[in-house]
Amino acid sequence: MAKPQVVLITKADCHLCADARDAVGRVTASLGLEWTEQLVDHLPELRERYAEEIPVVLVDGVQRDFWKIDEIRLERVLQRAMAQ
């Protein structure tokens, strides 16, 4: 079973980012996966790319959701990635 790489892109002082952390944490924990967070505040290339979409969830480098994270959709995406 593959372990997809889950990255949450956030910025400081972002209430949607706090909600996204909770959502990504719940989904990944239920599937036994880990995730990482990258702050655009320290990465200009990410800030430029995702400035209007934060928070953003990437799965294996592909953008899968932004703003309000849909937990059901994220779980489906991760299950499919794990099945490959």
PDB file of N, CA and C in Angstrom:
ATOM      1  N   MET A   1       0.847  -1.176   0.000  1.00  0.00           N
ATOM      2  CA  MET A   1       0.000   0.000   0.000  1.00  0.00           C
ATOM      3  C   MET A   1       0.894   1.242   0.000  1.00  0.00           C
ATOM      4  N   ALA A   2       0.616   2.148  -0.928  1.00  0.00           N
ATOM      5  CA  ALA A   2       1.393   3.388  -1.050  1.00  0.00           C
ATOM      6  C   ALA A   2       1.040   4.355   0.073  1.00  0.00           C
ATOM      7  N   LYS A   3       2.022   5.154   0.466  1.00  0.00           N
ATOM      8  CA  LYS A   3       1.796   6.211   1.469  1.00  0.00           C
ATOM      9  C   LYS A   3       1.876   7.549   0.756  1.00  0.00           C
ATOM     10  N   PRO A   4       0.734   8.153   0.465  1.00  0.00           N
ATOM     11  CA  PRO A   4       0.766   9.437  -0.221  1.00  0.00           C
ATOM     12  C   PRO A   4       1.373  10.535   0.644  1.00  0.00           C
ATOM     13  N   GLN A   5       2.001  11.487  -0.017  1.00  0.00           N
ATOM     14  CA  GLN A   5       2.570  12.643   0.667  1.00  0.00           C
ATOM     15  C   GLN A   5       1.491  13.727   0.724  1.00  0.00           C
ATOM     16  N   VAL A   6       1.136  14.138   1.935  1.00  0.00           N
ATOM     17  CA  VAL A   6       0.101  15.150   2.145  1.00  0.00           C
ATOM     18  C   VAL A   6       0.766  16.401   2.701  1.00  0.00           C
ATOM     19  N   VAL A   7       0.564  17.527   1.999  1.00  0.00           N
ATOM     20  CA  VAL A   7       1.148  18.802   2.412  1.00  0.00           C
ATOM     21  C   VAL A   7       0.028  19.828   2.490  1.00  0.00           C
ATOM     22  N   LEU A   8      -0.031  20.525   3.597  1.00  0.00           N
ATOM     23  CA  LEU A   8      -0.974  21.618   3.775  1.00  0.00           C
ATOM     24  C   LEU A   8      -0.190  22.922   3.700  1.00  0.00           C
ATOM     25  N   ILE A   9      -0.561  23.777   2.766  1.00  0.00           N
ATOM     26  CA  ILE A   9       0.094  25.063   2.600  1.00  0.00           C
ATOM     27  C   ILE A   9      -0.757  26.111   3.305  1.00  0.00           C
ATOM     28  N   THR A  10      -0.135  26.847   4.219  1.00  0.00           N
ATOM     29  CA  THR A  10      -0.852  27.801   5.064  1.00  0.00           C
ATOM     30  C   THR A  10      -0.098  29.125   5.135  1.00  0.00           C
ATOM     31  N   LYS A  11      -0.700  30.062   5.868  1.00  0.00           N
ATOM     32  CA  LYS A  11      -0.020  31.315   6.186  1.00  0.00           C
ATOM     33  C   LYS A  11      -0.385  31.700   7.611  1.00  0.00           C
ATOM     34  N   ALA A  12       0.384  32.590   8.181  1.00  0.00           N
ATOM     35  CA  ALA A  12       0.148  33.035   9.555  1.00  0.00           C
ATOM     36  C   ALA A  12      -1.168  33.807   9.647  1.00  0.00           C
ATOM     37  N   ASP A  13      -1.769  33.760  10.830  1.00  0.00           N
ATOM     38  CA  ASP A  13      -2.994  34.510  11.121  1.00  0.00           C
ATOM     39  C   ASP A  13      -4.109  34.231  10.121  1.00  0.00           C
ATOM     40  N   CYS A  14      -4.378  32.960   9.882  1.00  0.00           N
ATOM     41  CA  CYS A  14      -5.361  32.536   8.884  1.00  0.00           C
ATOM     42  C   CYS A  14      -6.364  31.600   9.560  1.00  0.00           C
ATOM     43  N   HIS A  15      -7.590  32.080   9.768  1.00  0.00           N
ATOM     44  CA  HIS A  15      -8.580  31.230  10.447  1.00  0.00           C
ATOM     45  C   HIS A  15      -8.963  30.025   9.606  1.00  0.00           C
ATOM     46  N   LEU A  16      -8.972  30.148   8.279  1.00  0.00           N
ATOM     47  CA  LEU A  16      -9.255  28.988   7.430  1.00  0.00           C
ATOM     48  C   LEU A  16      -8.142  27.947   7.543  1.00  0.00           C
ATOM     49  N   CYS A  17      -6.918  28.411   7.772  1.00  0.00           N
ATOM     50  CA  CYS A  17      -5.789  27.494   7.923  1.00  0.00           C
ATOM     51  C   CYS A  17      -5.935  26.657   9.191  1.00  0.00           C
ATOM     52  N   ALA A  18      -6.414  27.262  10.254  1.00  0.00           N
ATOM     53  CA  ALA A  18      -6.637  26.511  11.498  1.00  0.00           C
ATOM     54  C   ALA A  18      -7.684  25.423  11.270  1.00  0.00           C
ATOM     55  N   ASP A  19      -8.764  25.766  10.578  1.00  0.00           N
ATOM     56  CA  ASP A  19      -9.786  24.763  10.256  1.00  0.00           C
ATOM     57  C   ASP A  19      -9.216  23.663   9.365  1.00  0.00           C
ATOM     58  N   ALA A  20      -8.381  24.055   8.407  1.00  0.00           N
ATOM     59  CA  ALA A  20      -7.775  23.085   7.496  1.00  0.00           C
ATOM     60  C   ALA A  20      -6.846  22.137   8.240  1.00  0.00           C
ATOM     61  N   ARG A  21      -6.077  22.659   9.202  1.00  0.00           N
ATOM     62  CA  ARG A  21      -5.198  21.788  10.002  1.00  0.00           C
ATOM     63  C   ARG A  21      -6.018  20.711  10.703  1.00  0.00           C
ATOM     64  N   ASP A  22      -7.131  21.130  11.289  1.00  0.00           N
ATOM     65  CA  ASP A  22      -7.998  20.170  11.985  1.00  0.00           C
ATOM     66  C   ASP A  22      -8.530  19.125  11.019  1.00  0.00           C
ATOM     67  N   ALA A  23      -9.022  19.561   9.857  1.00  0.00           N
ATOM     68  CA  ALA A  23      -9.609  18.647   8.873  1.00  0.00           C
ATOM     69  C   ALA A  23      -8.572  17.662   8.340  1.00  0.00           C
ATOM     70  N   VAL A  24      -7.417  18.172   7.936  1.00  0.00           N
ATOM     71  CA  VAL A  24      -6.359  17.299   7.407  1.00  0.00           C
ATOM     72  C   VAL A  24      -5.879  16.345   8.501  1.00  0.00           C
ATOM     73  N   GLY A  25      -5.759  16.838   9.707  1.00  0.00           N
ATOM     74  CA  GLY A  25      -5.345  15.987  10.822  1.00  0.00           C
ATOM     75  C   GLY A  25      -6.319  14.850  11.077  1.00  0.00           C
ATOM     76  N   ARG A  26      -7.605  15.152  11.056  1.00  0.00           N
ATOM     77  CA  ARG A  26      -8.613  14.094  11.272  1.00  0.00           C
ATOM     78  C   ARG A  26      -8.559  13.038  10.178  1.00  0.00           C
ATOM     79  N   VAL A  27      -8.531  13.481   8.932  1.00  0.00           N
ATOM     80  CA  VAL A  27      -8.557  12.533   7.811  1.00  0.00           C
ATOM     81  C   VAL A  27      -7.293  11.678   7.785  1.00  0.00           C
ATOM     82  N   THR A  28      -6.140  12.302   7.903  1.00  0.00           N
ATOM     83  CA  THR A  28      -4.900  11.522   7.840  1.00  0.00           C
ATOM     84  C   THR A  28      -4.781  10.573   9.031  1.00  0.00           C
ATOM     85  N   ALA A  29      -5.183  11.012  10.205  1.00  0.00           N
ATOM     86  CA  ALA A  29      -5.125  10.137  11.380  1.00  0.00           C
ATOM     87  C   ALA A  29      -6.020   8.914  11.188  1.00  0.00           C
ATOM     88  N   SER A  30      -7.190   9.116  10.607  1.00  0.00           N
ATOM     89  CA  SER A  30      -8.110   7.986  10.416  1.00  0.00           C
ATOM     90  C   SER A  30      -7.554   6.963   9.437  1.00  0.00           C
ATOM     91  N   LEU A  31      -6.622   7.391   8.566  1.00  0.00           N
ATOM     92  CA  LEU A  31      -6.026   6.492   7.577  1.00  0.00           C
ATOM     93  C   LEU A  31      -4.613   6.060   7.949  1.00  0.00           C
ATOM     94  N   GLY A  32      -4.140   6.512   9.105  1.00  0.00           N
ATOM     95  CA  GLY A  32      -2.802   6.147   9.546  1.00  0.00           C
ATOM     96  C   GLY A  32      -1.698   6.829   8.754  1.00  0.00           C
ATOM     97  N   LEU A  33      -1.970   8.027   8.260  1.00  0.00           N
ATOM     98  CA  LEU A  33      -0.999   8.767   7.462  1.00  0.00           C
ATOM     99  C   LEU A  33      -0.466   9.966   8.226  1.00  0.00           C
ATOM    100  N   GLU A  34       0.669  10.466   7.773  1.00  0.00           N
ATOM    101  CA  GLU A  34       1.240  11.687   8.313  1.00  0.00           C
ATOM    102  C   GLU A  34       1.069  12.794   7.285  1.00  0.00           C
ATOM    103  N   TRP A  35       1.214  14.031   7.733  1.00  0.00           N
ATOM    104  CA  TRP A  35       1.138  15.169   6.837  1.00  0.00           C
ATOM    105  C   TRP A  35       2.107  16.224   7.314  1.00  0.00           C
ATOM    106  N   THR A  36       2.458  17.138   6.415  1.00  0.00           N
ATOM    107  CA  THR A  36       3.345  18.234   6.764  1.00  0.00           C
ATOM    108  C   THR A  36       2.671  19.557   6.405  1.00  0.00           C
ATOM    109  N   GLU A  37       3.204  20.615   6.979  1.00  0.00           N
ATOM    110  CA  GLU A  37       2.679  21.949   6.727  1.00  0.00           C
ATOM    111  C   GLU A  37       3.803  22.837   6.222  1.00  0.00           C
ATOM    112  N   GLN A  38       3.485  23.660   5.228  1.00  0.00           N
ATOM    113  CA  GLN A  38       4.436  24.640   4.724  1.00  0.00           C
ATOM    114  C   GLN A  38       3.786  26.017   4.796  1.00  0.00           C
ATOM    115  N   LEU A  39       4.470  26.941   5.445  1.00  0.00           N
ATOM    116  CA  LEU A  39       3.991  28.314   5.555  1.00  0.00           C
ATOM    117  C   LEU A  39       4.491  29.133   4.368  1.00  0.00           C
ATOM    118  N   VAL A  40       3.580  29.777   3.666  1.00  0.00           N
ATOM    119  CA  VAL A  40       3.997  30.613   2.538  1.00  0.00           C
ATOM    120  C   VAL A  40       4.736  31.847   3.008  1.00  0.00           C
ATOM    121  N   ASP A  41       4.578  32.198   4.281  1.00  0.00           N
ATOM    122  CA  ASP A  41       5.248  33.378   4.822  1.00  0.00           C
ATOM    123  C   ASP A  41       6.767  33.295   4.647  1.00  0.00           C
ATOM    124  N   HIS A  42       7.295  32.089   4.596  1.00  0.00           N
ATOM    125  CA  HIS A  42       8.738  31.888   4.511  1.00  0.00           C
ATOM    126  C   HIS A  42       9.194  31.366   3.149  1.00  0.00           C
ATOM    127  N   LEU A  43       8.243  31.145   2.259  1.00  0.00           N
ATOM    128  CA  LEU A  43       8.577  30.561   0.953  1.00  0.00           C
ATOM    129  C   LEU A  43       7.952  31.399  -0.161  1.00  0.00           C
ATOM    130  N   PRO A  44       8.687  32.369  -0.692  1.00  0.00           N
ATOM    131  CA  PRO A  44       8.125  33.286  -1.682  1.00  0.00           C
ATOM    132  C   PRO A  44       7.530  32.595  -2.906  1.00  0.00           C
ATOM    133  N   GLU A  45       8.130  31.487  -3.350  1.00  0.00           N
ATOM    134  CA  GLU A  45       7.607  30.804  -4.532  1.00  0.00           C
ATOM    135  C   GLU A  45       6.215  30.224  -4.269  1.00  0.00           C
ATOM    136  N   LEU A  46       5.990  29.715  -3.064  1.00  0.00           N
ATOM    137  CA  LEU A  46       4.659  29.211  -2.712  1.00  0.00           C
ATOM    138  C   LEU A  46       3.679  30.363  -2.513  1.00  0.00           C
ATOM    139  N   ARG A  47       4.144  31.436  -1.898  1.00  0.00           N
ATOM    140  CA  ARG A  47       3.279  32.601  -1.670  1.00  0.00           C
ATOM    141  C   ARG A  47       2.777  33.142  -3.006  1.00  0.00           C
ATOM    142  N   GLU A  48       3.654  33.209  -3.987  1.00  0.00           N
ATOM    143  CA  GLU A  48       3.262  33.719  -5.301  1.00  0.00           C
ATOM    144  C   GLU A  48       2.269  32.770  -5.980  1.00  0.00           C
ATOM    145  N   ARG A  49       2.508  31.486  -5.898  1.00  0.00           N
ATOM    146  CA  ARG A  49       1.662  30.496  -6.586  1.00  0.00           C
ATOM    147  C   ARG A  49       0.288  30.357  -5.942  1.00  0.00           C
ATOM    148  N   TYR A  50       0.219  30.337  -4.615  1.00  0.00           N
ATOM    149  CA  TYR A  50      -1.027  30.002  -3.923  1.00  0.00           C
ATOM    150  C   TYR A  50      -1.660  31.160  -3.153  1.00  0.00           C
ATOM    151  N   ALA A  51      -1.203  32.367  -3.349  1.00  0.00           N
ATOM    152  CA  ALA A  51      -1.616  33.511  -2.536  1.00  0.00           C
ATOM    153  C   ALA A  51      -3.127  33.652  -2.382  1.00  0.00           C
ATOM    154  N   GLU A  52      -3.883  33.428  -3.417  1.00  0.00           N
ATOM    155  CA  GLU A  52      -5.337  33.634  -3.379  1.00  0.00           C
ATOM    156  C   GLU A  52      -6.114  32.382  -2.990  1.00  0.00           C
ATOM    157  N   GLU A  53      -5.434  31.284  -2.723  1.00  0.00           N
ATOM    158  CA  GLU A  53      -6.122  30.008  -2.479  1.00  0.00           C
ATOM    159  C   GLU A  53      -5.860  29.417  -1.107  1.00  0.00           C
ATOM    160  N   ILE A  54      -5.091  30.029  -0.284  1.00  0.00           N
ATOM    161  CA  ILE A  54      -4.664  29.483   1.004  1.00  0.00           C
ATOM    162  C   ILE A  54      -5.860  29.270   1.927  1.00  0.00           C
ATOM    163  N   PRO A  55      -5.945  28.174   2.634  1.00  0.00           N
ATOM    164  CA  PRO A  55      -5.039  27.025   2.668  1.00  0.00           C
ATOM    165  C   PRO A  55      -5.243  26.119   1.453  1.00  0.00           C
ATOM    166  N   VAL A  56      -4.194  25.382   1.128  1.00  0.00           N
ATOM    167  CA  VAL A  56      -4.197  24.467  -0.015  1.00  0.00           C
ATOM    168  C   VAL A  56      -3.703  23.110   0.460  1.00  0.00           C
ATOM    169  N   VAL A  57      -4.368  22.047  -0.009  1.00  0.00           N
ATOM    170  CA  VAL A  57      -3.905  20.688   0.275  1.00  0.00           C
ATOM    171  C   VAL A  57      -3.327  20.094  -1.005  1.00  0.00           C
ATOM    172  N   LEU A  58      -2.094  19.604  -0.890  1.00  0.00           N
ATOM    173  CA  LEU A  58      -1.449  18.879  -1.983  1.00  0.00           C
ATOM    174  C   LEU A  58      -1.338  17.415  -1.590  1.00  0.00           C
ATOM    175  N   VAL A  59      -1.651  16.545  -2.526  1.00  0.00           N
ATOM    176  CA  VAL A  59      -1.444  15.109  -2.327  1.00  0.00           C
ATOM    177  C   VAL A  59      -0.504  14.658  -3.441  1.00  0.00           C
ATOM    178  N   ASP A  60       0.661  14.173  -3.041  1.00  0.00           N
ATOM    179  CA  ASP A  60       1.699  13.779  -3.993  1.00  0.00           C
ATOM    180  C   ASP A  60       1.988  14.890  -4.997  1.00  0.00           C
ATOM    181  N   GLY A  61       2.019  16.130  -4.501  1.00  0.00           N
ATOM    182  CA  GLY A  61       2.380  17.268  -5.323  1.00  0.00           C
ATOM    183  C   GLY A  61       1.269  17.857  -6.166  1.00  0.00           C
ATOM    184  N   VAL A  62       0.072  17.276  -6.104  1.00  0.00           N
ATOM    185  CA  VAL A  62      -1.060  17.748  -6.897  1.00  0.00           C
ATOM    186  C   VAL A  62      -2.052  18.464  -5.984  1.00  0.00           C
ATOM    187  N   GLN A  63      -2.452  19.668  -6.381  1.00  0.00           N
ATOM    188  CA  GLN A  63      -3.432  20.413  -5.584  1.00  0.00           C
ATOM    189  C   GLN A  63      -4.767  19.680  -5.607  1.00  0.00           C
ATOM    190  N   ARG A  64      -5.302  19.393  -4.413  1.00  0.00           N
ATOM    191  CA  ARG A  64      -6.547  18.647  -4.301  1.00  0.00           C
ATOM    192  C   ARG A  64      -7.690  19.444  -3.698  1.00  0.00           C
ATOM    193  N   ASP A  65      -7.387  20.487  -2.951  1.00  0.00           N
ATOM    194  CA  ASP A  65      -8.444  21.292  -2.344  1.00  0.00           C
ATOM    195  C   ASP A  65      -7.840  22.606  -1.880  1.00  0.00           C
ATOM    196  N   PHE A  66      -8.696  23.600  -1.652  1.00  0.00           N
ATOM    197  CA  PHE A  66      -8.243  24.876  -1.111  1.00  0.00           C
ATOM    198  C   PHE A  66      -9.405  25.560  -0.406  1.00  0.00           C
ATOM    199  N   TRP A  67      -9.088  26.607   0.343  1.00  0.00           N
ATOM    200  CA  TRP A  67      -9.993  27.375   1.196  1.00  0.00           C
ATOM    201  C   TRP A  67     -10.620  26.500   2.270  1.00  0.00           C
ATOM    202  N   LYS A  68     -11.757  25.910   2.024  1.00  0.00           N
ATOM    203  CA  LYS A  68     -12.405  25.034   3.008  1.00  0.00           C
ATOM    204  C   LYS A  68     -12.185  23.600   2.564  1.00  0.00           C
ATOM    205  N   ILE A  69     -11.506  22.836   3.393  1.00  0.00           N
ATOM    206  CA  ILE A  69     -11.124  21.475   3.020  1.00  0.00           C
ATOM    207  C   ILE A  69     -12.311  20.530   3.191  1.00  0.00           C
ATOM    208  N   ASP A  70     -12.645  19.818   2.128  1.00  0.00           N
ATOM    209  CA  ASP A  70     -13.727  18.834   2.130  1.00  0.00           C
ATOM    210  C   ASP A  70     -13.139  17.501   2.608  1.00  0.00           C
ATOM    211  N   GLU A  71     -13.473  17.117   3.824  1.00  0.00           N
ATOM    212  CA  GLU A  71     -12.879  15.916   4.416  1.00  0.00           C
ATOM    213  C   GLU A  71     -13.254  14.648   3.666  1.00  0.00           C
ATOM    214  N   ILE A  72     -14.463  14.562   3.185  1.00  0.00           N
ATOM    215  CA  ILE A  72     -14.897  13.365   2.456  1.00  0.00           C
ATOM    216  C   ILE A  72     -14.113  13.230   1.155  1.00  0.00           C
ATOM    217  N   ARG A  73     -13.985  14.329   0.440  1.00  0.00           N
ATOM    218  CA  ARG A  73     -13.218  14.300  -0.817  1.00  0.00           C
ATOM    219  C   ARG A  73     -11.758  13.961  -0.538  1.00  0.00           C
ATOM    220  N   LEU A  74     -11.164  14.561   0.489  1.00  0.00           N
ATOM    221  CA  LEU A  74      -9.765  14.282   0.815  1.00  0.00           C
ATOM    222  C   LEU A  74      -9.579  12.817   1.172  1.00  0.00           C
ATOM    223  N   GLU A  75     -10.496  12.259   1.945  1.00  0.00           N
ATOM    224  CA  GLU A  75     -10.390  10.845   2.288  1.00  0.00           C
ATOM    225  C   GLU A  75     -10.437   9.964   1.047  1.00  0.00           C
ATOM    226  N   ARG A  76     -11.337  10.268   0.112  1.00  0.00           N
ATOM    227  CA  ARG A  76     -11.421   9.491  -1.142  1.00  0.00           C
ATOM    228  C   ARG A  76     -10.133   9.585  -1.937  1.00  0.00           C
ATOM    229  N   VAL A  77      -9.593  10.798  -2.054  1.00  0.00           N
ATOM    230  CA  VAL A  77      -8.345  11.003  -2.802  1.00  0.00           C
ATOM    231  C   VAL A  77      -7.225  10.194  -2.159  1.00  0.00           C
ATOM    232  N   LEU A  78      -7.130  10.234  -0.850  1.00  0.00           N
ATOM    233  CA  LEU A  78      -6.063   9.507  -0.156  1.00  0.00           C
ATOM    234  C   LEU A  78      -6.240   8.006  -0.254  1.00  0.00           C
ATOM    235  N   GLN A  79      -7.458   7.525  -0.168  1.00  0.00           N
ATOM    236  CA  GLN A  79      -7.700   6.093  -0.313  1.00  0.00           C
ATOM    237  C   GLN A  79      -7.296   5.603  -1.709  1.00  0.00           C
ATOM    238  N   ARG A  80      -7.639   6.393  -2.723  1.00  0.00           N
ATOM    239  CA  ARG A  80      -7.233   6.027  -4.092  1.00  0.00           C
ATOM    240  C   ARG A  80      -5.715   6.016  -4.224  1.00  0.00           C
ATOM    241  N   ALA A  81      -5.063   7.015  -3.672  1.00  0.00           N
ATOM    242  CA  ALA A  81      -3.599   7.094  -3.736  1.00  0.00           C
ATOM    243  C   ALA A  81      -2.959   5.914  -3.010  1.00  0.00           C
ATOM    244  N   MET A  82      -3.547   5.504  -1.897  1.00  0.00           N
ATOM    245  CA  MET A  82      -3.010   4.381  -1.132  1.00  0.00           C
ATOM    246  C   MET A  82      -3.205   3.058  -1.860  1.00  0.00           C
ATOM    247  N   ALA A  83      -4.222   2.964  -2.692  1.00  0.00           N
ATOM    248  CA  ALA A  83      -4.518   1.718  -3.405  1.00  0.00           C
ATOM    249  C   ALA A  83      -3.595   1.496  -4.582  1.00  0.00           C
ATOM    250  N   GLN A  84      -2.880   2.521  -5.001  1.00  0.00           N
ATOM    251  CA  GLN A  84      -1.989   2.377  -6.185  1.00  0.00           C
ATOM    252  C   GLN A  84      -0.706   1.696  -5.833  1.00  0.00           C
TER     253      GLN A  84
END
